[in-house]
mmCIF file of C-alpha atoms in Angstrom:
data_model
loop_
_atom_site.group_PDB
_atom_site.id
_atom_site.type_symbol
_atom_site.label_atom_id
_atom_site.label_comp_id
_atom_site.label_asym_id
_atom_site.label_seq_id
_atom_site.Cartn_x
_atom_site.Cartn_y
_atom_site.Cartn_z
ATOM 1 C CA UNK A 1 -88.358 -60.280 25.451
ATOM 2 C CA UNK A 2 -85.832 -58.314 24.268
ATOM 3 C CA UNK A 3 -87.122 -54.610 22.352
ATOM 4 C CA UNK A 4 -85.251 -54.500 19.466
ATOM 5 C CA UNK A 5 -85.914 -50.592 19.998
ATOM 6 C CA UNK A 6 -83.864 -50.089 22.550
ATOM 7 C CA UNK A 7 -80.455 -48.658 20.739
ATOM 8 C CA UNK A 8 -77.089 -50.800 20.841
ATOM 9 C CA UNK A 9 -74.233 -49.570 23.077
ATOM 10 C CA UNK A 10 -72.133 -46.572 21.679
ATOM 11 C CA UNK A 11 -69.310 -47.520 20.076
ATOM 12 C CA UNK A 12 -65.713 -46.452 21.622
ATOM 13 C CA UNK A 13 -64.041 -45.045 18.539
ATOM 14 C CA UNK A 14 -64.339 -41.343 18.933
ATOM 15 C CA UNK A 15 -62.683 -42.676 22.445
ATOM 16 C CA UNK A 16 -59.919 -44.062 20.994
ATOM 17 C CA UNK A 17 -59.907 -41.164 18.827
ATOM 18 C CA UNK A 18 -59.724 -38.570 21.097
ATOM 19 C CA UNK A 19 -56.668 -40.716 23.167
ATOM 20 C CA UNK A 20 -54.963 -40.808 20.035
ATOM 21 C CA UNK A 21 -54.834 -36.979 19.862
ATOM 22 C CA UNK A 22 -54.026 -36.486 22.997
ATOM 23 C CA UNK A 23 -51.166 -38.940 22.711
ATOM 24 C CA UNK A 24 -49.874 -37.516 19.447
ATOM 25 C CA UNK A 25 -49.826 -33.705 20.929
ATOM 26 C CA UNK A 26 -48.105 -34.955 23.616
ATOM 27 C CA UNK A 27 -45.190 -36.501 21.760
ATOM 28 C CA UNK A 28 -45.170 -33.156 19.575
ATOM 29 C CA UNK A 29 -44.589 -31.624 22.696
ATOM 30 C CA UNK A 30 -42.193 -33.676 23.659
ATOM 31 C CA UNK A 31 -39.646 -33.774 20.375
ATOM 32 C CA UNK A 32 -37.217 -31.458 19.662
ATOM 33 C CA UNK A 33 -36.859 -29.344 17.078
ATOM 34 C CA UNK A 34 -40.599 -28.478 16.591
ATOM 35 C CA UNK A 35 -40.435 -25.374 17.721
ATOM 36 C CA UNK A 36 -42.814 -26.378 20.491
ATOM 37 C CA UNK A 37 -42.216 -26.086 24.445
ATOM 38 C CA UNK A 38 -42.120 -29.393 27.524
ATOM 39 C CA UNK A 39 -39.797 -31.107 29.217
ATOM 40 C CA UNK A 40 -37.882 -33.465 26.861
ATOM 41 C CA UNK A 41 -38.700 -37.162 27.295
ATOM 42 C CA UNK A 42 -34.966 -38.572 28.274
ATOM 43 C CA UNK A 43 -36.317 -41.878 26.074
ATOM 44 C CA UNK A 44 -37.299 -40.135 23.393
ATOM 45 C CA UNK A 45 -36.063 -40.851 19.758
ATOM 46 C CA UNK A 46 -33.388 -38.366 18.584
ATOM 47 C CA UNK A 47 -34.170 -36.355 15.733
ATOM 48 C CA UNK A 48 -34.307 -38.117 12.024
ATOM 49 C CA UNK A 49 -33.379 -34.816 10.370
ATOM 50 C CA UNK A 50 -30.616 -35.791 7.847
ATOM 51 C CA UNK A 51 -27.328 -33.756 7.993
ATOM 52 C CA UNK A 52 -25.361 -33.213 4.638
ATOM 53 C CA UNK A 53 -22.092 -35.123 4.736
ATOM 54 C CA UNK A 54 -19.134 -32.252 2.968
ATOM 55 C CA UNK A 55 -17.503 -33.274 0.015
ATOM 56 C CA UNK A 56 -14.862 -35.889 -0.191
ATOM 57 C CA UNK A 57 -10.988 -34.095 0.845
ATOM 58 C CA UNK A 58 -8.740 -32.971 -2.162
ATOM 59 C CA UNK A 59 -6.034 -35.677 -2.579
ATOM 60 C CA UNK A 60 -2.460 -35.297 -4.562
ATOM 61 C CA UNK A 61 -1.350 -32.813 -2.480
ATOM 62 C CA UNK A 62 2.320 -31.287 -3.293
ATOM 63 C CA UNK A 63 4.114 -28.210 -2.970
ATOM 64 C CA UNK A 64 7.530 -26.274 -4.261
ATOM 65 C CA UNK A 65 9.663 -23.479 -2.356
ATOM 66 C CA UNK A 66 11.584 -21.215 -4.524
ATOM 67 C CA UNK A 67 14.413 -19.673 -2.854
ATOM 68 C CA UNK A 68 14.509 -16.699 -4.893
ATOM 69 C CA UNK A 69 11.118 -14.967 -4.329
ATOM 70 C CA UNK A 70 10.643 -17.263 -0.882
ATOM 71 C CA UNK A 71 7.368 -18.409 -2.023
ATOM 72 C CA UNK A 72 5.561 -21.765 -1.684
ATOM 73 C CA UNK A 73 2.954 -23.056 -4.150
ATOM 74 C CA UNK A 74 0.845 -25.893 -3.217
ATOM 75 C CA UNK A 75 -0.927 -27.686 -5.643
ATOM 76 C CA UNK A 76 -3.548 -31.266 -5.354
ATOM 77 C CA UNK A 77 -5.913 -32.688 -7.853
ATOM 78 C CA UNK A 78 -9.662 -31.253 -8.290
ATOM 79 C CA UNK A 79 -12.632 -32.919 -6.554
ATOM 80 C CA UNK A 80 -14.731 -34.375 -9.234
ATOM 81 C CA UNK A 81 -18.159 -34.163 -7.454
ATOM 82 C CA UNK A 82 -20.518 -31.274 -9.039
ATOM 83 C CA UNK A 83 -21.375 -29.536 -5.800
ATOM 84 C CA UNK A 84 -17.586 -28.886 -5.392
ATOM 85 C CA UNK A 85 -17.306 -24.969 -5.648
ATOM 86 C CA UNK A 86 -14.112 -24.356 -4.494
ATOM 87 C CA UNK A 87 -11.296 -25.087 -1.974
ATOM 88 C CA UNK A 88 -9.681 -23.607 0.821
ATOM 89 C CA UNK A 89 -5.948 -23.673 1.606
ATOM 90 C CA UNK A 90 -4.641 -23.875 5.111
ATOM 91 C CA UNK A 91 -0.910 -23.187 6.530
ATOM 92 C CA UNK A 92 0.343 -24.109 10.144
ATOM 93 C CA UNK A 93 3.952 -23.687 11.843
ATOM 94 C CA UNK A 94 5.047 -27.211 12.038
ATOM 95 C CA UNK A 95 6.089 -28.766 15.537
ATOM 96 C CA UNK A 96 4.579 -29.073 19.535
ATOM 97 C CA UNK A 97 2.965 -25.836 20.358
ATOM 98 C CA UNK A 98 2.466 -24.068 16.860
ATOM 99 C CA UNK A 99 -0.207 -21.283 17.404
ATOM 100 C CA UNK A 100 -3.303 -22.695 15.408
ATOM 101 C CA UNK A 101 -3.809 -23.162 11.341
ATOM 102 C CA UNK A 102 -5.292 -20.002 9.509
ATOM 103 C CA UNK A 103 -6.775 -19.892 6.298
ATOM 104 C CA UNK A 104 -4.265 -18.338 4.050
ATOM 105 C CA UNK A 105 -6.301 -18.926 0.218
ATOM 106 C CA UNK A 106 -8.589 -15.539 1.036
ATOM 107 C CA UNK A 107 -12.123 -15.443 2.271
ATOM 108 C CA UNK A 108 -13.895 -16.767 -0.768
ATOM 109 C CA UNK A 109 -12.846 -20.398 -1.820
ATOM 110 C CA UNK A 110 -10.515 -21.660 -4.863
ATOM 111 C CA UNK A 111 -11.951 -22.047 -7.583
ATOM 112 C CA UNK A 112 -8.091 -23.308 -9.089
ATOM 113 C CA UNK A 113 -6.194 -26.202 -7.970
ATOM 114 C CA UNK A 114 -2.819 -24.714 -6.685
ATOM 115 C CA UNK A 115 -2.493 -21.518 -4.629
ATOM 116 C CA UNK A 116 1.587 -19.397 -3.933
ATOM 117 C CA UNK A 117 2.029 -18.219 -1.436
ATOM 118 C CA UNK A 118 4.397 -16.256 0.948
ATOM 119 C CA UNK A 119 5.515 -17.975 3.850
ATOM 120 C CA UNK A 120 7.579 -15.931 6.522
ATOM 121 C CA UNK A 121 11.567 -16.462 5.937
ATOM 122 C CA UNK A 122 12.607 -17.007 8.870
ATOM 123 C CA UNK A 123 14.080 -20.723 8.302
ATOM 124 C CA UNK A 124 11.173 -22.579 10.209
ATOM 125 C CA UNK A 125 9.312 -25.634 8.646
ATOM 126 C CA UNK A 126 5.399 -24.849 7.680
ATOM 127 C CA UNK A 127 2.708 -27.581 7.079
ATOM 128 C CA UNK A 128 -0.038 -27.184 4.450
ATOM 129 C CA UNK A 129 -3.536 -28.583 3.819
ATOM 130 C CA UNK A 130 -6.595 -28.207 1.813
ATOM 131 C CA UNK A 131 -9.842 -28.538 1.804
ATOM 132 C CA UNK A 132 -12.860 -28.579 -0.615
ATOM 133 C CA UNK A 133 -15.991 -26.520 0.004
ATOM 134 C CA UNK A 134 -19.447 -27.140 -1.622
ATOM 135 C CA UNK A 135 -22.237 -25.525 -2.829
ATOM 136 C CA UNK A 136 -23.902 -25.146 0.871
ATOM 137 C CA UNK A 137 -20.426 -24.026 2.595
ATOM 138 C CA UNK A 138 -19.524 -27.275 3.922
ATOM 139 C CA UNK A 139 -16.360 -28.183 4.140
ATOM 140 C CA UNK A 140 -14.425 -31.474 3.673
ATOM 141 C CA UNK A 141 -11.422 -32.941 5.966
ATOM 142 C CA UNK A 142 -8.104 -32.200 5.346
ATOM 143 C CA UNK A 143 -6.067 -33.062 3.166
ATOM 144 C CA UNK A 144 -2.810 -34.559 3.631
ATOM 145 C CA UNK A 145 -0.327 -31.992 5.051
ATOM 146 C CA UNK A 146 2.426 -31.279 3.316
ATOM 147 C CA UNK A 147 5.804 -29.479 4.470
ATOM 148 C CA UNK A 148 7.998 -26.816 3.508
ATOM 149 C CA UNK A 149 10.828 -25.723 5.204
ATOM 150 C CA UNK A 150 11.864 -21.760 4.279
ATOM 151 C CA UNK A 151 14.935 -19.890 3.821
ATOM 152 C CA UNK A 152 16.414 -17.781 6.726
ATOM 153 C CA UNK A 153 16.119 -14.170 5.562
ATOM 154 C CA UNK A 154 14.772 -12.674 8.556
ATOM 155 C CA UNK A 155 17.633 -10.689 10.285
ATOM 156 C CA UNK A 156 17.595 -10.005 13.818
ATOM 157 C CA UNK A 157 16.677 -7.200 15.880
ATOM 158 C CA UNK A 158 19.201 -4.899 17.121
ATOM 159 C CA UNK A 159 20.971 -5.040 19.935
ATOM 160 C CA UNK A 160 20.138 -2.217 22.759
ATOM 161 C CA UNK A 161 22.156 -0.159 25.551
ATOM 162 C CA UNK A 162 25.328 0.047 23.860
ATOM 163 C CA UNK A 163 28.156 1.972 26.314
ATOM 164 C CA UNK A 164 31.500 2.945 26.292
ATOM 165 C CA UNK A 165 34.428 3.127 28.810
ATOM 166 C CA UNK A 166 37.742 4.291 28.105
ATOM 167 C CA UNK A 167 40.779 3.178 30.471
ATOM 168 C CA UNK A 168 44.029 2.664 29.655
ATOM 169 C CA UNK A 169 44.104 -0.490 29.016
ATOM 170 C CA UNK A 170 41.884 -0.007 25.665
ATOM 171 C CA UNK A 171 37.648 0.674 25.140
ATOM 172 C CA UNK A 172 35.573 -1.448 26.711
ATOM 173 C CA UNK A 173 32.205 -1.797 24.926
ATOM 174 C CA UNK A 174 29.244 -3.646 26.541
ATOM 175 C CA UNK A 175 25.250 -3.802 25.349
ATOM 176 C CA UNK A 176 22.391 -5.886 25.659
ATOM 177 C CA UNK A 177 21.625 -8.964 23.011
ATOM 178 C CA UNK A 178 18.554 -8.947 20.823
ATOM 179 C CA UNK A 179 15.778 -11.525 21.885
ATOM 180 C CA UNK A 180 15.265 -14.222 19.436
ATOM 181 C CA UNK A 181 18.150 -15.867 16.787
ATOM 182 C CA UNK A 182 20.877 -14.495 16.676
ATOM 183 C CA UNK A 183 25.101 -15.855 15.812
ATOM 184 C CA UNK A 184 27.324 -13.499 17.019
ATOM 185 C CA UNK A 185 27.943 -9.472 17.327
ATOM 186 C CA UNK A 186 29.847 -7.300 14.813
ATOM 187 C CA UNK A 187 31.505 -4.383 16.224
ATOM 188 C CA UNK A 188 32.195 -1.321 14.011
ATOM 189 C CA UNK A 189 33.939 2.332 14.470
ATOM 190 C CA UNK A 190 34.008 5.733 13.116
ATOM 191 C CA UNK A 191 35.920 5.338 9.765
ATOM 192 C CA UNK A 192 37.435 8.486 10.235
ATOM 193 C CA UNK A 193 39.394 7.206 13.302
ATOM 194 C CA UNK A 194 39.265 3.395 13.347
ATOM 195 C CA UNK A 195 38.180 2.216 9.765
ATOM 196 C CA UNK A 196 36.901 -1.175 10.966
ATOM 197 C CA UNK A 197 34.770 -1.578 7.866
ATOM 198 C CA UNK A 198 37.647 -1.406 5.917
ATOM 199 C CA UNK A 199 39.563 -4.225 7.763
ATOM 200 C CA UNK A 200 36.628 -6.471 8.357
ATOM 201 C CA UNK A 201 34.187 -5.977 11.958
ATOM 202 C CA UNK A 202 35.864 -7.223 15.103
ATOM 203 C CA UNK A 203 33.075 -10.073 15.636
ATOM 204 C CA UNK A 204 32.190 -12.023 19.131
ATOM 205 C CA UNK A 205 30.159 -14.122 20.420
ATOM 206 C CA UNK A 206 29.961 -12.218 24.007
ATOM 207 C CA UNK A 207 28.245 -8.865 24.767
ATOM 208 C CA UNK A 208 31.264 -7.450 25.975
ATOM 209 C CA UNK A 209 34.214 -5.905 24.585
ATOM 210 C CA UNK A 210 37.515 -4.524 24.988
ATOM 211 C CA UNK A 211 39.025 -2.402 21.945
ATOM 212 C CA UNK A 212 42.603 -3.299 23.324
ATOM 213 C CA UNK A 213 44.147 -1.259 20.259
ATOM 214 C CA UNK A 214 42.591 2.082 20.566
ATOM 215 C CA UNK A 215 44.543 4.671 19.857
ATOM 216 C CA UNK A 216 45.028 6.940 23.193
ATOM 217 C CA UNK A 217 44.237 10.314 23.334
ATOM 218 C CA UNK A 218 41.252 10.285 20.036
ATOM 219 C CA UNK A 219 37.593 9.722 19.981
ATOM 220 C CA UNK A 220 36.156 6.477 18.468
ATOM 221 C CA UNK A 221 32.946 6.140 17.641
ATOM 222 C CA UNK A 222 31.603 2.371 18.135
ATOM 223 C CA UNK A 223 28.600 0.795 17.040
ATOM 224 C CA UNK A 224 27.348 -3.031 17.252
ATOM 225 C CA UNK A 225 24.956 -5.019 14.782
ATOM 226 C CA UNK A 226 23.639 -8.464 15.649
ATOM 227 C CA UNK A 227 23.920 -11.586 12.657
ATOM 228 C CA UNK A 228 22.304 -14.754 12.530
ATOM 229 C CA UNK A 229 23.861 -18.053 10.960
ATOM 230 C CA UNK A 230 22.128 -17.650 8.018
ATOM 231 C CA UNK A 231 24.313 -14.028 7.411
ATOM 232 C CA UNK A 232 21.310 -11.703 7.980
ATOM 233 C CA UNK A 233 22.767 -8.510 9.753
ATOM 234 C CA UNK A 234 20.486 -6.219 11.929
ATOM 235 C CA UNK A 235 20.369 -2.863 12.374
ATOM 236 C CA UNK A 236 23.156 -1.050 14.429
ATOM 237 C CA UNK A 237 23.012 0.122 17.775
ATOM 238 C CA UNK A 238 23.231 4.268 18.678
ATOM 239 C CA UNK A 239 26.706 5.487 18.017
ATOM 240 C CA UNK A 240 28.605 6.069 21.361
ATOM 241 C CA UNK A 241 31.928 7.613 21.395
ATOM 242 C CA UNK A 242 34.891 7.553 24.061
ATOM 243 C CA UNK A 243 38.344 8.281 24.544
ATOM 244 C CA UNK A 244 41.216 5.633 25.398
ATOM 245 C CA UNK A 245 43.163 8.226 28.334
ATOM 246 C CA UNK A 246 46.786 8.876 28.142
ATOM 247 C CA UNK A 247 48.334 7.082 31.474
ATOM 248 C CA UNK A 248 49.835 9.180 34.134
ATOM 249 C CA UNK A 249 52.237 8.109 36.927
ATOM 250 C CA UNK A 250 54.050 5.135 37.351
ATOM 251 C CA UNK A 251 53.012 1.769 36.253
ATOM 252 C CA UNK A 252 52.286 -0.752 39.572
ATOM 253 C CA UNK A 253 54.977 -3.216 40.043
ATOM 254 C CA UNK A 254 53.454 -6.233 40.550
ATOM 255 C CA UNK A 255 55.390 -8.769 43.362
ATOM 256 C CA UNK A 256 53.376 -11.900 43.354
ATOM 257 C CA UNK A 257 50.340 -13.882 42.314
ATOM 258 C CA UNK A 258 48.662 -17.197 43.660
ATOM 259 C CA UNK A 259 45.962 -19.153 44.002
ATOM 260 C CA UNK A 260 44.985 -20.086 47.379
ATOM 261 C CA UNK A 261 41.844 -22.213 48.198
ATOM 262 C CA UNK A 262 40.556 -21.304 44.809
ATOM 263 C CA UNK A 263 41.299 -18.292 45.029
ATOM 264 C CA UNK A 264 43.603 -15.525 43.026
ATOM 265 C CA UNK A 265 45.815 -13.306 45.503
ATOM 266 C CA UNK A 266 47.518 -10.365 43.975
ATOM 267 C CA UNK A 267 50.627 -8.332 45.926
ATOM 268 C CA UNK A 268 52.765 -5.568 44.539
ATOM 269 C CA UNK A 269 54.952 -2.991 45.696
ATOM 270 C CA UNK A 270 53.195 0.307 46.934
ATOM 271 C CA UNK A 271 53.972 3.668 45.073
ATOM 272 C CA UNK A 272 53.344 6.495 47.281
ATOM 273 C CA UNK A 273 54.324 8.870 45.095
ATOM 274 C CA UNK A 274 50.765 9.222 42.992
ATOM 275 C CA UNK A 275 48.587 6.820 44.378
ATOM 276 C CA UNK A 276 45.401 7.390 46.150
ATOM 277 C CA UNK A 277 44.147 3.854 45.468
ATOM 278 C CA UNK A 278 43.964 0.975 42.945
ATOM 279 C CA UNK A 279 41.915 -0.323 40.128
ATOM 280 C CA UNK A 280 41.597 -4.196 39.604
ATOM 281 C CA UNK A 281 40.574 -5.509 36.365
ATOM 282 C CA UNK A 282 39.370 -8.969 35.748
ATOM 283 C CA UNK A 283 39.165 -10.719 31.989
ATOM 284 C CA UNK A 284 37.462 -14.385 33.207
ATOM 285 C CA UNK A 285 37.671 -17.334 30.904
ATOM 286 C CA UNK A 286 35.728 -16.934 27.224
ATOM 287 C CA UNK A 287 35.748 -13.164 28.186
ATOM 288 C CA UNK A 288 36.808 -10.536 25.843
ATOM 289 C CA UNK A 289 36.317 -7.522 28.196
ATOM 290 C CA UNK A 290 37.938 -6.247 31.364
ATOM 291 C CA UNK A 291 36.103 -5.479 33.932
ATOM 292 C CA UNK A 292 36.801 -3.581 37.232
ATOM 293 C CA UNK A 293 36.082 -5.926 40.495
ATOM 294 C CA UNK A 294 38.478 -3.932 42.862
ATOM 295 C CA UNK A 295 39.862 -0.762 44.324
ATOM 296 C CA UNK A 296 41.974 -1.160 46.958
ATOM 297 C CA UNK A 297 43.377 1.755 48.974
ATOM 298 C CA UNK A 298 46.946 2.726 48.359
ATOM 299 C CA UNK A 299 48.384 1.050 51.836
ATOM 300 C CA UNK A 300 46.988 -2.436 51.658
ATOM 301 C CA UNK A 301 49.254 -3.860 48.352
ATOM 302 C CA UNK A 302 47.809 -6.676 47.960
ATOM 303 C CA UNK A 303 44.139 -8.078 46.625
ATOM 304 C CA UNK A 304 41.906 -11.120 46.874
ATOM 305 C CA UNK A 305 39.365 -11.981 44.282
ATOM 306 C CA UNK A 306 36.098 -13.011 45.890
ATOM 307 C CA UNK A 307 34.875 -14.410 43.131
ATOM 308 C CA UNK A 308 36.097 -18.382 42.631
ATOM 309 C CA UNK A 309 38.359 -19.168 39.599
ATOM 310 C CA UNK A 310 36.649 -21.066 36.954
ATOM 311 C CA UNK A 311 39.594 -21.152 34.703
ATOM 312 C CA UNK A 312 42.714 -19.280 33.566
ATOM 313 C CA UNK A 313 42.155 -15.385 34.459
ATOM 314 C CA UNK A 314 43.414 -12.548 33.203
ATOM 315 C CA UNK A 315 44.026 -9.690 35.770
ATOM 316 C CA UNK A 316 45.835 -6.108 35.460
ATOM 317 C CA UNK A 317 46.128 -3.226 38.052
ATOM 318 C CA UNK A 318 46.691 0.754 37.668
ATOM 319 C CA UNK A 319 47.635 3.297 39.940
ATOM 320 C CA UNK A 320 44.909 6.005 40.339
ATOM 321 C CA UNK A 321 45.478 9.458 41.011
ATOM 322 C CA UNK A 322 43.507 11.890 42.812
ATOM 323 C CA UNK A 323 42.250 13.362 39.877
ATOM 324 C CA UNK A 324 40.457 9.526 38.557
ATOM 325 C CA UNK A 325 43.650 9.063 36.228
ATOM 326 C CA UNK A 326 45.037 5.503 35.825
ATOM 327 C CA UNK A 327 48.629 4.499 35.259
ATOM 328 C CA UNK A 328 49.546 2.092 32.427
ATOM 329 C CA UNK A 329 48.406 -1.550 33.736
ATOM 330 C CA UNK A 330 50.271 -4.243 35.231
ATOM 331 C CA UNK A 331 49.363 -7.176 33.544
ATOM 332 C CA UNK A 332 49.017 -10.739 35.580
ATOM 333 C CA UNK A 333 47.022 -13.873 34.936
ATOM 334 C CA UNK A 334 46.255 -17.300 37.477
ATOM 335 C CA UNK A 335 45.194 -20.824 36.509
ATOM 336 C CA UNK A 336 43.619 -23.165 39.045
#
């Protein structure tokens, strides 16, 4: 007989219970973002937390240049959502390896639909985009880009390491070019000797020059400027200031002049009445400046250029004195 005293088995609930709780402190444990430490399960769920999508990007976007105040004004249609606060306007150098976009609309966003602004003029081409901002800061795609392309009223820099040499053949000029964009050189001189300004600027292309019309005997001040193709004019150099030299002694007579194996070969008839030695000028092709490459000693009479014709060469040679004072030139050129 069975005694109906005898109590029925405990039920396993609280069990079950007590599982439960383990099992649901575990997962807390175990999912990020609740602020709560464990190793993360590598099959655990990722995070339902909803992230706010931005607002929709502006659309319509055009934009105007005026050439007379250089300015761009970009203009697109509003965003009609509510929680559209403002926008943001973004410029970029256009083309491969453009340093990165910057916000150019100001720290706090748009609340207006077109934005000037003032692009550098310097002739480049400059893309522009917008983007809207809502109430919580986030930020919509871009835009379409649009593209402006700017005057060229930058000038550029100056040129450096402008110096001076008088012979008797004229001033010879010579300086260093700017980095950057630049056309061609303009060369001015002291009005008071050589009014240049006046005449128009001897302009070239080269860093070199020879003032071939100097008067002999006065001091001309020289300076160069650089100019772009657009017309923009830099600063000028330092003034420097030389002397063209009266010549003394006899002019060289030149005998002969070849080309052998490339190469120019000068001869001419030795004075010994003045000379000590020679000076050998050179003007090579596209050149507009002499420049000394020799000094052969009185006896020899005769010169080879070392350096390889690449073209019809000027040449000219003076008698030099003791003193450093050169004779009128002798004036020769070569052609391969």
């Amino acid at each position: 007989m069975i005694d109906s005293a005898v109590p029925s088995p405990r039920r396993s609930r609280p069990r079950r219970l007590r599982i439960a709780a383990v099992t649901a402190a575990v997962a807390a444990t175990l999912t990020p973002g609740l602020g709560l430490t464990g190793a993360a399960d590598a099959h655990a769920a990722p995070s339902s937390v909803a992230v706010a999508a931005g607002p929709s990007a502006p659309t319509g976007t055009d934009v105007t240049y005026e050439l007379d105040s250089f300015t761009a004004t970009i203009t697109w249609s509003g965003n009609a959502r509510k929680n559209v606060t403002g926008y943001r306007v973004f410029r970029r150098p256009a083309g491969e390896g453009a340093p990165p976009a910057e916000v150019i609309s100001g720290d706090a966003p748009l609340t207006a639909t077109s934005f000037t602004d003032h692009p550098p003029a310097d002739g480049a081409t400059y893309a522009y985009w917008v983007r809207a901002v809502d109430r919580a800061g986030h930020e919509s795609s871009d835009s379409a880009a649009v593209y402006v392309s700017t005057a060229d009223a930058t000038a550029p820099e100056a040129p450096t390491s402008l110096t001076a040499q008088g012979t008797t053949a004229g001033n010879t000029l010579r300086w260093t070019a700017p980095p950057g964009d630049w056309d061609h050189f303009e060369i001015s001189s002291d009005p008071d000797t050589r009014p240049y300004p006046d005449e128009g600027a001897t302009t070239t292309s080269f860093t070199a020059h020879t003032d071939l019309s100097a008067p002999t005997g006065v001091s001309v001040s020289y300076r160069v400027r650089a100019v772009d193709a657009a017309g923009n004019a830099s600063a000028y150099t330092e003034t420097v200031t030389v002397t063209r030299p009266e010549p003394v002694g006899p002019t060289p007579a030149l005998v002969e002049s070849q080309v052998i194996d490339g190469a120019a070969h000068l001869w001419w008839d030795v004075n010994s009445e003045m000379t000590n030695y020679y000076h050998v000028y050179r003007r090579s092709p596209g050149e507009q400046a002499w420049t000394l490459v020799g000094t052969p000693y009185a006896p020899s009479g005769s010169w080879v250029d070392p350096q390889p014709l690449s073209g019809y060469t000027n040449y000219y040679i003076v008698n030099v004195d003791d003193a450093g004072r050169e004779s009128a030139p002798a004036r020769t050129s070569v052609q391969p």
